[in-house]
Amino acid sequence: MKSSPKTFAVKSFGCQMNVYDGDRMAELMAAQGLTPADAADADLVVLNTCHIREKATEKVYSDIGRIRKDAGKQGRAPMIAIAGCVAQAEGAEIVRRAKVDVVVGPQAYHNLPDLVAKAARGEAALDTDMPVETKFGHLPARRRVPPSAFLTVQEGCDKFCTYCVVPYTRGAEVSRPWGAIVDEAQALVDAGAREITLLGQNVNAWTGTDARGRDGGLDALIRELDTVLGLARIRYTTSHPNDMTQKLIDAHADVEKLMPFLHLPVQAGSDRILKAMNRSHSRDSYLRILDRVRAARPDIALSGDFIVGFPGETDADFAETLSLVDAVGYAQAFSFKYSPRPGTPAAGMDDQIAPEVMDDRLQRLQAALNRDQSAFNAGVVGRTCDVLIERKGKLPGQMLGKSPWLQSVHLITDAGVGDMVEVDIVRADPNSLAGMERVKIAA
Ligand code: 5AD
Ligand code: SF4
């Protein structure tokens, strides 16, 4: 039995939705009167875990061991709570194997305070339910947030790509109601946000009904948020090609606050592999969507996700991924080696690809993506754009912020965090841009 914790730390791994959940858990524990602390000193450590690729689970177990060992040296035994997708996927197995105090899934974390209280009484504290009743209604109001804030509007996935655990760990696609999102957006702006990124595993599958009873998709929600005073920028991620409606594409043409950036994962360039992945779009249909997006917003920065070494991927299939990359010219992208996930159809497929073949393909793909990222960054040099200042840089007087195309920009300025400054982009470095301030726009 452990005494009730007085301090806490939340460590989030994985995607931006986990970052959002981690922040909300921190707000929840702070609202219970607990004080935030470093993970190294906290009475309660929440590990908000990711299950998307291999080793994530093993990493959780080794993290638990390390936290215990470090705390043990100080004569402490912190309470450990496992949240997120590993909690959902492994459930009681984590309690059995690592004797953690609390296990809470991504749809149940509003119950974290109760679970912590139970654990303090020495009772079993596990909740991996996926209630229809939403957790969001049970979370405290947003208070202080960074200039660029996340807002989860949609959760879950019905697509069942054959490699992916998300439909199992996050459940079916659910959209948060219109009014709750608009209220939270306003609360975020009141608490200091100038940019909001709408989050969802399939964010562009979001649907809702507005105050006048009209049904709409993500485009309608974006147009509504465009009217929120004090909000300067809107982004959304991650989208699925099949839910990329013309209305949403049109919003990129005429909603000024909607930033010129689109993360649209394709995963592979070969139709044969896309079919085996159950992606339900083809190479061609994907490229046609991007043509329409570019027609609506010619300067749009495109981003994607790729998996190399899906079972059965031949050299010829992989060559099609490289040629798709050449055809698109991504501004940035994420690429991963295929990782068999227990319980997914692809894990049982024949023709799993040898690790050295995956390594080689990943290296070649990343070289192509880096080349295109550099070219995109170089293309912005000489342009003037707004930069939203997010934090201090390493050098004196230096601040860091983001361009409309989501590039990091560093500049010398006396502008503060949350200010929008007009900047001439003067140089492209491998992972960031150097800017010179023009005139400060009143915040
Ligand atoms: N192996 C490798 N990458 C994966 N992703 C999802 N599942 C797997 C897997 N089993 C990647 C996809 C997805 C991103 C979030 O993670 O590219 O878009
Ligand atoms: Fe996973 Fe596919 Fe759903 Fe994305 S669309 S979360 S890759 S199943």
Coordinates of C-alpha atoms and ligand atoms in Angstrom, one line a residue:
M1 CA 0.0 0.0 0.0
K2 CA 1.2 3.5 -0.9
S3 CA 0.3 6.8 0.6
S4 CA -1.6 9.3 -1.5
P5 CA 0.7 11.1 -3.9
K6 CA 1.3 14.8 -3.5
T7 CA 3.4 15.4 -6.6
F8 CA 3.1 14.0 -10.1
A9 CA 4.7 13.8 -13.5
V10 CA 3.3 12.8 -16.8
K11 CA 5.6 11.5 -19.6
S12 CA 4.0 11.1 -23.0
F13 CA 5.3 9.0 -25.9
G14 CA 4.2 8.7 -29.5
C15 CA 1.7 10.8 -31.3
Q16 CA 0.3 14.3 -30.8
M17 CA -2.9 12.8 -29.5
N18 CA -0.9 11.4 -26.7
V19 CA 0.6 14.8 -26.0
Y20 CA -2.9 16.2 -25.8
D21 CA -4.1 13.4 -23.5
G22 CA -0.9 13.8 -21.3
D23 CA -1.6 17.5 -20.9
R24 CA -5.2 16.8 -19.9
M25 CA -4.1 14.2 -17.4
A26 CA -1.7 16.7 -15.9
E27 CA -4.5 19.3 -15.7
L28 CA -6.7 16.7 -14.1
M29 CA -4.2 15.8 -11.4
A30 CA -3.4 19.5 -10.8
A31 CA -7.1 20.1 -10.3
Q32 CA -7.0 17.4 -7.6
G33 CA -4.4 19.5 -5.7
L34 CA -1.3 17.6 -6.8
T35 CA 1.8 19.6 -7.7
P36 CA 3.7 19.0 -10.9
A37 CA 7.3 17.7 -10.5
D38 CA 10.1 16.1 -12.4
A39 CA 9.6 12.4 -13.2
A40 CA 12.8 11.8 -11.1
D41 CA 11.2 13.2 -7.9
A42 CA 7.4 12.7 -8.3
D43 CA 5.3 10.6 -6.0
L44 CA 3.2 9.6 -9.0
V45 CA 4.7 8.9 -12.4
V46 CA 2.2 8.5 -15.3
L47 CA 3.7 6.9 -18.4
N48 CA 1.4 7.8 -21.3
T49 CA 2.5 5.1 -23.7
C50 CA 2.5 4.3 -27.5
H51 CA 1.9 0.9 -29.0
I52 CA 2.2 1.7 -32.7
R53 CA 5.6 0.0 -33.3
E54 CA 7.6 -2.7 -31.8
K55 CA 9.8 -2.1 -28.9
A56 CA 7.3 0.5 -27.6
T57 CA 6.0 -2.1 -25.1
E58 CA 9.5 -3.3 -24.1
K59 CA 10.5 0.3 -23.6
V60 CA 7.7 0.8 -21.2
Y61 CA 8.9 -2.1 -19.1
S62 CA 12.4 -0.8 -19.1
D63 CA 11.2 2.7 -18.2
I64 CA 9.3 1.3 -15.2
G65 CA 12.5 -0.5 -14.1
R66 CA 14.6 2.6 -14.4
I67 CA 12.1 4.9 -12.6
R68 CA 12.0 2.3 -9.7
K69 CA 15.8 2.0 -9.6
D70 CA 16.4 5.7 -9.5
A71 CA 13.7 6.4 -6.9
G72 CA 15.0 3.4 -4.9
K73 CA 18.4 5.1 -4.6
Q74 CA 16.7 8.0 -2.9
G75 CA 14.7 5.6 -0.7
R76 CA 11.5 6.3 -2.5
A77 CA 8.9 4.1 -4.2
P78 CA 6.7 6.2 -6.5
M79 CA 3.3 5.2 -7.6
I80 CA 3.4 4.2 -11.3
A81 CA 0.5 4.6 -13.6
I82 CA 0.5 3.2 -17.2
A83 CA -1.8 5.1 -19.5
G84 CA -2.2 5.2 -23.3
C85 CA -2.2 2.5 -25.9
V86 CA 0.1 0.0 -24.2
A87 CA -2.2 0.2 -21.2
Q88 CA -5.2 -0.6 -23.5
A89 CA -3.4 -3.4 -25.4
E90 CA -1.7 -5.1 -22.5
G91 CA -4.2 -4.4 -19.7
A92 CA -3.8 -6.7 -16.6
E93 CA -0.6 -8.2 -18.2
I94 CA 1.3 -5.0 -17.1
V95 CA 0.1 -5.3 -13.6
R96 CA 1.1 -9.0 -13.5
R97 CA 4.5 -8.4 -15.1
A98 CA 5.6 -5.1 -13.7
K99 CA 3.4 -4.7 -10.6
V100 CA 2.4 -1.2 -11.5
D101 CA -0.2 0.6 -9.4
V102 CA -2.5 1.9 -12.0
V103 CA -3.4 0.9 -15.6
V104 CA -5.7 3.3 -17.5
G105 CA -6.7 3.2 -21.2
P106 CA -7.0 6.2 -23.5
Q107 CA -10.8 6.4 -23.2
A108 CA -10.8 6.1 -19.4
Y109 CA -8.2 8.6 -18.1
H110 CA -10.8 10.9 -16.7
N111 CA -11.0 8.2 -13.9
L112 CA -7.3 8.6 -13.1
P113 CA -7.9 10.4 -9.8
D114 CA -10.2 7.6 -8.6
L115 CA -7.8 4.9 -9.7
V116 CA -4.9 6.7 -7.9
A117 CA -7.1 6.8 -4.8
K118 CA -7.8 3.1 -5.1
A119 CA -4.2 2.3 -5.6
A120 CA -3.3 4.3 -2.5
R121 CA -5.8 2.1 -0.5
G122 CA -4.0 -0.9 -1.9
E123 CA -6.8 -1.9 -4.2
A124 CA -6.5 -3.0 -7.8
A125 CA -6.7 0.0 -10.1
L126 CA -7.3 -0.9 -13.8
D127 CA -9.7 0.7 -16.2
T128 CA -9.4 0.0 -19.9
D129 CA -13.1 0.5 -20.7
M130 CA -14.2 2.4 -23.8
P131 CA -17.4 4.0 -22.5
V132 CA -19.8 5.6 -24.9
E133 CA -20.1 8.4 -22.3
T134 CA -17.2 10.6 -23.2
K135 CA -14.2 11.4 -21.0
F136 CA -14.1 14.9 -22.2
G137 CA -17.1 16.0 -20.1
H138 CA -15.2 15.0 -17.0
L139 CA -12.0 16.9 -17.6
P140 CA -11.3 20.3 -16.0
A141 CA -11.3 23.5 -18.0
R142 CA -8.2 24.6 -19.9
R143 CA -6.2 27.2 -18.0
R144 CA -2.7 28.0 -19.3
V145 CA -1.7 26.7 -22.7
P146 CA 1.1 27.4 -25.1
P147 CA 0.6 29.6 -28.2
S148 CA 0.3 26.5 -30.3
A149 CA -2.2 24.2 -28.7
F150 CA -3.8 20.8 -29.5
L151 CA -7.5 20.1 -29.5
T152 CA -8.7 16.5 -30.0
V153 CA -11.8 16.5 -32.1
Q154 CA -12.0 12.9 -33.2
E155 CA -10.7 9.7 -31.9
G156 CA -10.4 6.1 -33.1
C157 CA -10.3 4.5 -36.5
D158 CA -12.6 2.3 -38.6
K159 CA -10.1 1.8 -41.5
F160 CA -8.3 -1.3 -40.3
C161 CA -5.2 -1.0 -42.3
T162 CA -3.7 -4.5 -41.9
Y163 CA -0.5 -3.4 -40.1
C164 CA -2.1 -1.1 -37.6
V165 CA -3.1 -1.5 -33.9
V166 CA -5.0 1.8 -33.7
P167 CA -8.5 0.4 -34.4
Y168 CA -7.9 -2.0 -31.5
T169 CA -6.3 0.4 -29.0
R170 CA -8.3 3.5 -29.7
G171 CA -11.6 1.9 -30.8
A172 CA -14.1 3.0 -33.4
E173 CA -14.2 6.5 -35.0
V174 CA -16.0 8.9 -32.7
S175 CA -16.4 12.7 -33.3
R176 CA -16.6 15.1 -30.4
P177 CA -19.7 17.3 -30.6
W178 CA -19.5 20.6 -32.4
G179 CA -20.4 22.8 -29.4
A180 CA -17.8 21.1 -27.1
I181 CA -15.1 21.7 -29.6
V182 CA -16.0 25.4 -30.2
D183 CA -16.2 25.9 -26.4
E184 CA -12.8 24.3 -25.9
A185 CA -11.3 26.3 -28.8
Q186 CA -12.5 29.5 -27.2
A187 CA -11.2 28.4 -23.8
L188 CA -7.8 27.6 -25.4
V189 CA -7.7 31.1 -27.0
D190 CA -8.7 32.7 -23.7
A191 CA -5.8 30.7 -22.0
G192 CA -3.2 32.0 -24.5
A193 CA -3.5 29.9 -27.7
R194 CA -3.0 31.6 -31.0
E195 CA -2.8 28.5 -33.1
I196 CA -5.0 25.4 -32.7
T197 CA -4.2 22.0 -34.2
L198 CA -7.3 19.9 -34.5
L199 CA -6.3 16.3 -33.7
G200 CA -7.8 13.0 -34.6
Q201 CA -6.5 9.6 -35.8
N202 CA -8.7 10.3 -38.8
V203 CA -9.4 14.0 -38.2
N204 CA -10.9 14.6 -41.6
A205 CA -13.5 11.9 -40.9
W206 CA -14.9 14.3 -38.3
T207 CA -18.6 15.1 -38.6
G208 CA -21.0 17.1 -36.4
T209 CA -24.1 19.2 -36.2
D210 CA -23.9 22.9 -35.6
A211 CA -26.1 25.1 -33.3
R212 CA -28.6 25.5 -36.1
G213 CA -28.9 21.8 -36.7
R214 CA -26.9 21.7 -39.9
D215 CA -24.6 18.7 -40.4
G216 CA -21.1 19.4 -41.5
G217 CA -17.6 17.9 -41.9
L218 CA -14.2 19.2 -40.8
D219 CA -14.4 22.0 -43.4
A220 CA -17.5 23.4 -41.6
L221 CA -15.8 23.2 -38.2
I222 CA -12.8 25.0 -39.6
R223 CA -14.9 27.7 -41.0
E224 CA -16.6 28.1 -37.6
L225 CA -13.2 28.3 -35.8
D226 CA -12.1 30.9 -38.4
T227 CA -14.6 33.3 -36.7
V228 CA -13.0 32.9 -33.2
L229 CA -11.4 36.2 -32.3
G230 CA -7.8 36.0 -31.2
L231 CA -7.2 32.7 -33.0
A232 CA -4.7 33.3 -35.7
R233 CA -4.0 29.9 -37.1
I234 CA -5.8 26.6 -37.6
R235 CA -4.2 23.2 -38.5
Y236 CA -5.4 19.6 -38.5
T237 CA -3.8 16.2 -38.4
T238 CA -3.8 13.3 -39.3
S239 CA -6.0 12.8 -42.4
H240 CA -6.9 9.8 -44.4
P241 CA -7.0 10.1 -48.2
N242 CA -10.5 8.6 -48.4
D243 CA -12.0 11.4 -46.2
M244 CA -10.3 14.2 -48.1
T245 CA -13.5 15.9 -49.4
Q246 CA -13.6 18.6 -52.0
K247 CA -15.1 20.9 -49.4
L248 CA -12.1 20.4 -47.1
I249 CA -9.8 21.0 -50.0
D250 CA -11.8 24.2 -50.9
A251 CA -11.3 25.4 -47.3
H252 CA -7.6 25.6 -48.1
A253 CA -8.3 28.0 -50.9
D254 CA -10.4 30.5 -48.9
V255 CA -10.0 30.2 -45.1
E256 CA -7.2 32.5 -44.3
K257 CA -6.5 31.1 -40.9
L258 CA -6.1 27.6 -42.3
M259 CA -2.4 27.1 -42.7
P260 CA -0.9 25.8 -45.9
F261 CA 0.1 22.4 -44.6
L262 CA -1.4 18.9 -45.1
H263 CA -0.3 15.7 -43.5
L264 CA -1.7 13.0 -45.7
P265 CA -0.2 9.6 -45.2
V266 CA 0.2 7.3 -48.2
Q267 CA 2.3 4.5 -46.7
A268 CA 3.5 3.0 -50.0
G269 CA 3.6 3.8 -53.7
S270 CA 2.7 0.4 -55.1
D271 CA -1.0 -0.5 -55.7
R272 CA -0.3 -4.1 -54.8
I273 CA 1.1 -3.2 -51.4
L274 CA -1.6 -0.6 -50.8
K275 CA -4.2 -3.3 -51.4
A276 CA -2.5 -5.7 -49.0
M277 CA -2.4 -2.9 -46.5
N278 CA -6.2 -2.4 -47.0
R279 CA -5.6 1.3 -47.6
S280 CA -8.6 1.6 -49.9
H281 CA -6.9 4.2 -52.0
S282 CA -4.6 3.7 -55.0
R283 CA -1.4 5.5 -55.9
D284 CA -3.3 7.3 -58.6
S285 CA -6.3 8.4 -56.5
Y286 CA -3.8 9.7 -53.9
L287 CA -1.9 11.7 -56.4
R288 CA -5.1 13.1 -57.9
I289 CA -6.1 14.3 -54.4
L290 CA -2.8 16.1 -54.1
D291 CA -3.3 17.7 -57.5
R292 CA -6.7 19.1 -56.3
V293 CA -5.1 20.3 -53.0
R294 CA -2.3 22.1 -54.9
A295 CA -4.9 23.6 -57.3
A296 CA -6.6 25.1 -54.2
R297 CA -3.5 26.2 -52.4
P298 CA -0.4 26.2 -54.7
D299 CA 2.1 26.8 -51.9
I300 CA 0.8 24.0 -49.6
A301 CA 3.5 22.0 -47.7
L302 CA 2.8 18.3 -48.1
S303 CA 3.7 15.7 -45.5
G304 CA 3.1 12.0 -45.3
D305 CA 3.9 8.7 -43.6
F306 CA 5.6 5.8 -45.2
I307 CA 6.1 2.2 -44.2
V308 CA 9.0 0.2 -45.8
G309 CA 9.2 -3.5 -45.8
F310 CA 5.5 -4.4 -45.5
P311 CA 5.2 -8.2 -46.0
G312 CA 5.7 -9.1 -49.6
E313 CA 7.2 -5.8 -50.7
T314 CA 9.5 -6.4 -53.6
D315 CA 12.2 -4.2 -55.0
A316 CA 9.8 -3.2 -57.8
D317 CA 7.1 -2.2 -55.2
F318 CA 9.7 -0.2 -53.3
A319 CA 10.8 1.6 -56.5
E320 CA 7.2 2.7 -56.8
T321 CA 7.3 4.3 -53.4
L322 CA 10.5 6.2 -54.4
S323 CA 8.9 7.3 -57.6
L324 CA 5.8 8.5 -55.7
V325 CA 8.1 10.6 -53.5
D326 CA 9.7 12.1 -56.6
A327 CA 6.3 12.9 -58.0
V328 CA 5.0 14.6 -54.9
G329 CA 8.0 16.5 -53.5
Y330 CA 7.1 16.4 -49.8
A331 CA 8.0 19.3 -47.5
Q332 CA 8.6 16.7 -44.8
A333 CA 7.5 13.2 -44.0
F334 CA 7.8 10.4 -41.5
S335 CA 9.1 6.9 -42.5
F336 CA 9.1 3.7 -40.6
K337 CA 10.2 0.1 -40.9
Y338 CA 7.3 -2.2 -40.9
S339 CA 6.8 -3.6 -37.5
P340 CA 4.5 -6.7 -37.0
R341 CA 1.9 -5.9 -34.3
P342 CA 0.4 -8.7 -32.4
G343 CA -3.3 -9.3 -33.4
T344 CA -3.1 -7.4 -36.7
P345 CA -3.7 -9.3 -40.0
A346 CA -0.3 -8.3 -41.5
A347 CA 1.6 -9.9 -38.6
G348 CA 0.5 -13.3 -39.9
M349 CA 1.2 -12.7 -43.6
D350 CA 3.9 -14.7 -45.5
D351 CA 6.9 -13.1 -46.9
Q352 CA 8.0 -11.0 -43.9
I353 CA 10.9 -8.8 -45.1
A354 CA 14.5 -9.3 -43.8
P355 CA 15.7 -6.6 -41.4
E356 CA 18.7 -5.7 -43.6
V357 CA 16.4 -5.2 -46.6
M358 CA 14.2 -2.9 -44.5
D359 CA 17.3 -1.0 -43.3
D360 CA 18.5 -0.4 -46.8
R361 CA 15.0 0.7 -48.1
L362 CA 14.5 3.0 -45.2
Q363 CA 17.9 4.6 -45.8
R364 CA 17.1 5.2 -49.5
L365 CA 13.7 6.5 -48.8
Q366 CA 14.9 8.9 -46.1
A367 CA 17.7 10.2 -48.4
A368 CA 15.0 11.0 -51.0
L369 CA 12.7 12.6 -48.3
N370 CA 15.6 14.7 -46.9
R371 CA 16.5 15.9 -50.4
D372 CA 13.0 17.1 -50.9
Q373 CA 12.7 18.7 -47.5
S374 CA 15.9 20.6 -48.1
A375 CA 14.5 21.7 -51.5
F376 CA 11.3 22.8 -50.0
N377 CA 13.1 24.8 -47.2
A378 CA 15.4 26.4 -49.8
G379 CA 12.3 27.4 -51.8
V380 CA 11.1 29.5 -48.9
V381 CA 14.3 31.6 -48.7
G382 CA 13.6 35.1 -49.9
R383 CA 10.0 35.0 -48.9
T384 CA 8.3 37.0 -46.2
C385 CA 5.9 35.2 -43.8
D386 CA 4.4 35.4 -40.3
V387 CA 6.1 33.4 -37.6
L388 CA 4.3 32.5 -34.4
I389 CA 6.8 32.7 -31.6
E390 CA 6.7 29.6 -29.4
R391 CA 9.8 29.7 -27.2
K392 CA 13.3 31.1 -26.5
G393 CA 16.2 29.9 -28.6
K394 CA 19.7 29.0 -27.3
L395 CA 21.4 32.2 -28.2
P396 CA 20.8 35.5 -26.4
G397 CA 17.8 37.4 -27.9
Q398 CA 17.0 34.4 -30.1
M399 CA 13.4 33.1 -30.3
L400 CA 12.0 30.1 -32.1
G401 CA 8.7 29.9 -33.9
K402 CA 6.9 28.3 -36.8
S403 CA 6.3 29.4 -40.4
P404 CA 2.9 28.9 -42.0
W405 CA 4.4 25.7 -43.6
L406 CA 5.3 24.3 -40.1
Q407 CA 9.0 24.9 -40.5
S408 CA 11.0 26.0 -37.4
V409 CA 12.3 29.5 -37.8
H410 CA 14.9 31.1 -35.5
L411 CA 15.4 34.8 -35.4
I412 CA 16.7 37.6 -33.1
T413 CA 13.8 39.6 -31.8
D414 CA 12.4 41.3 -28.8
A415 CA 9.0 39.7 -29.5
G416 CA 7.7 37.4 -26.8
V417 CA 6.2 33.9 -26.7
G418 CA 2.7 34.1 -28.4
D419 CA 3.6 37.1 -30.6
M420 CA 3.2 36.9 -34.4
V421 CA 6.1 38.5 -36.2
E422 CA 6.6 39.2 -39.9
V423 CA 9.8 37.7 -41.0
D424 CA 12.1 37.6 -44.0
I425 CA 13.4 34.1 -44.4
V426 CA 17.1 34.6 -45.1
R427 CA 18.6 31.1 -44.9
A428 CA 17.6 27.4 -44.9
D429 CA 19.5 25.1 -42.5
P430 CA 18.9 21.3 -42.6
N431 CA 16.1 21.4 -40.0
S432 CA 15.2 25.0 -39.6
L433 CA 15.1 28.4 -41.3
A434 CA 16.9 31.6 -40.3
G435 CA 14.7 34.7 -40.3
M436 CA 15.0 38.5 -39.9
E437 CA 12.2 40.3 -38.3
R438 CA 10.3 43.0 -40.2
V439 CA 7.6 44.8 -38.3
K440 CA 6.0 43.4 -35.2
I441 CA 2.3 42.8 -35.6
A442 CA 0.4 43.6 -32.4
A443 CA -0.4 40.4 -30.5
Ligands
5AD1 N1 4.8 -0.7 -38.5 C1 5.4 0.4 -38.9 N2 4.8 1.6 -39.0 C2 3.5 1.7 -38.6 N3 2.6 2.7 -38.6 C3 1.4 2.3 -38.1 N4 1.5 1.0 -37.8 C4 2.8 0.6 -38.1 C5 3.5 -0.7 -38.1 N5 2.9 -1.8 -37.7 C6 3.0 4.1 -39.0 C7 2.1 4.5 -40.2 C8 1.2 5.5 -39.6 C9 2.0 6.1 -38.5 C10 1.3 6.8 -37.4 O1 2.7 5.0 -38.0 O2 2.9 5.1 -41.2 O3 0.7 6.5 -40.5
SF4_2 FE1 -4.0 2.9 -38.5 FE2 -4.8 2.9 -41.0 FE3 -6.4 3.8 -39.0 FE4 -4.3 5.2 -39.7 S1 -6.0 4.8 -41.1 S2 -4.9 4.8 -37.7 S3 -2.8 3.6 -40.3 S4 -5.7 1.7 -39.3

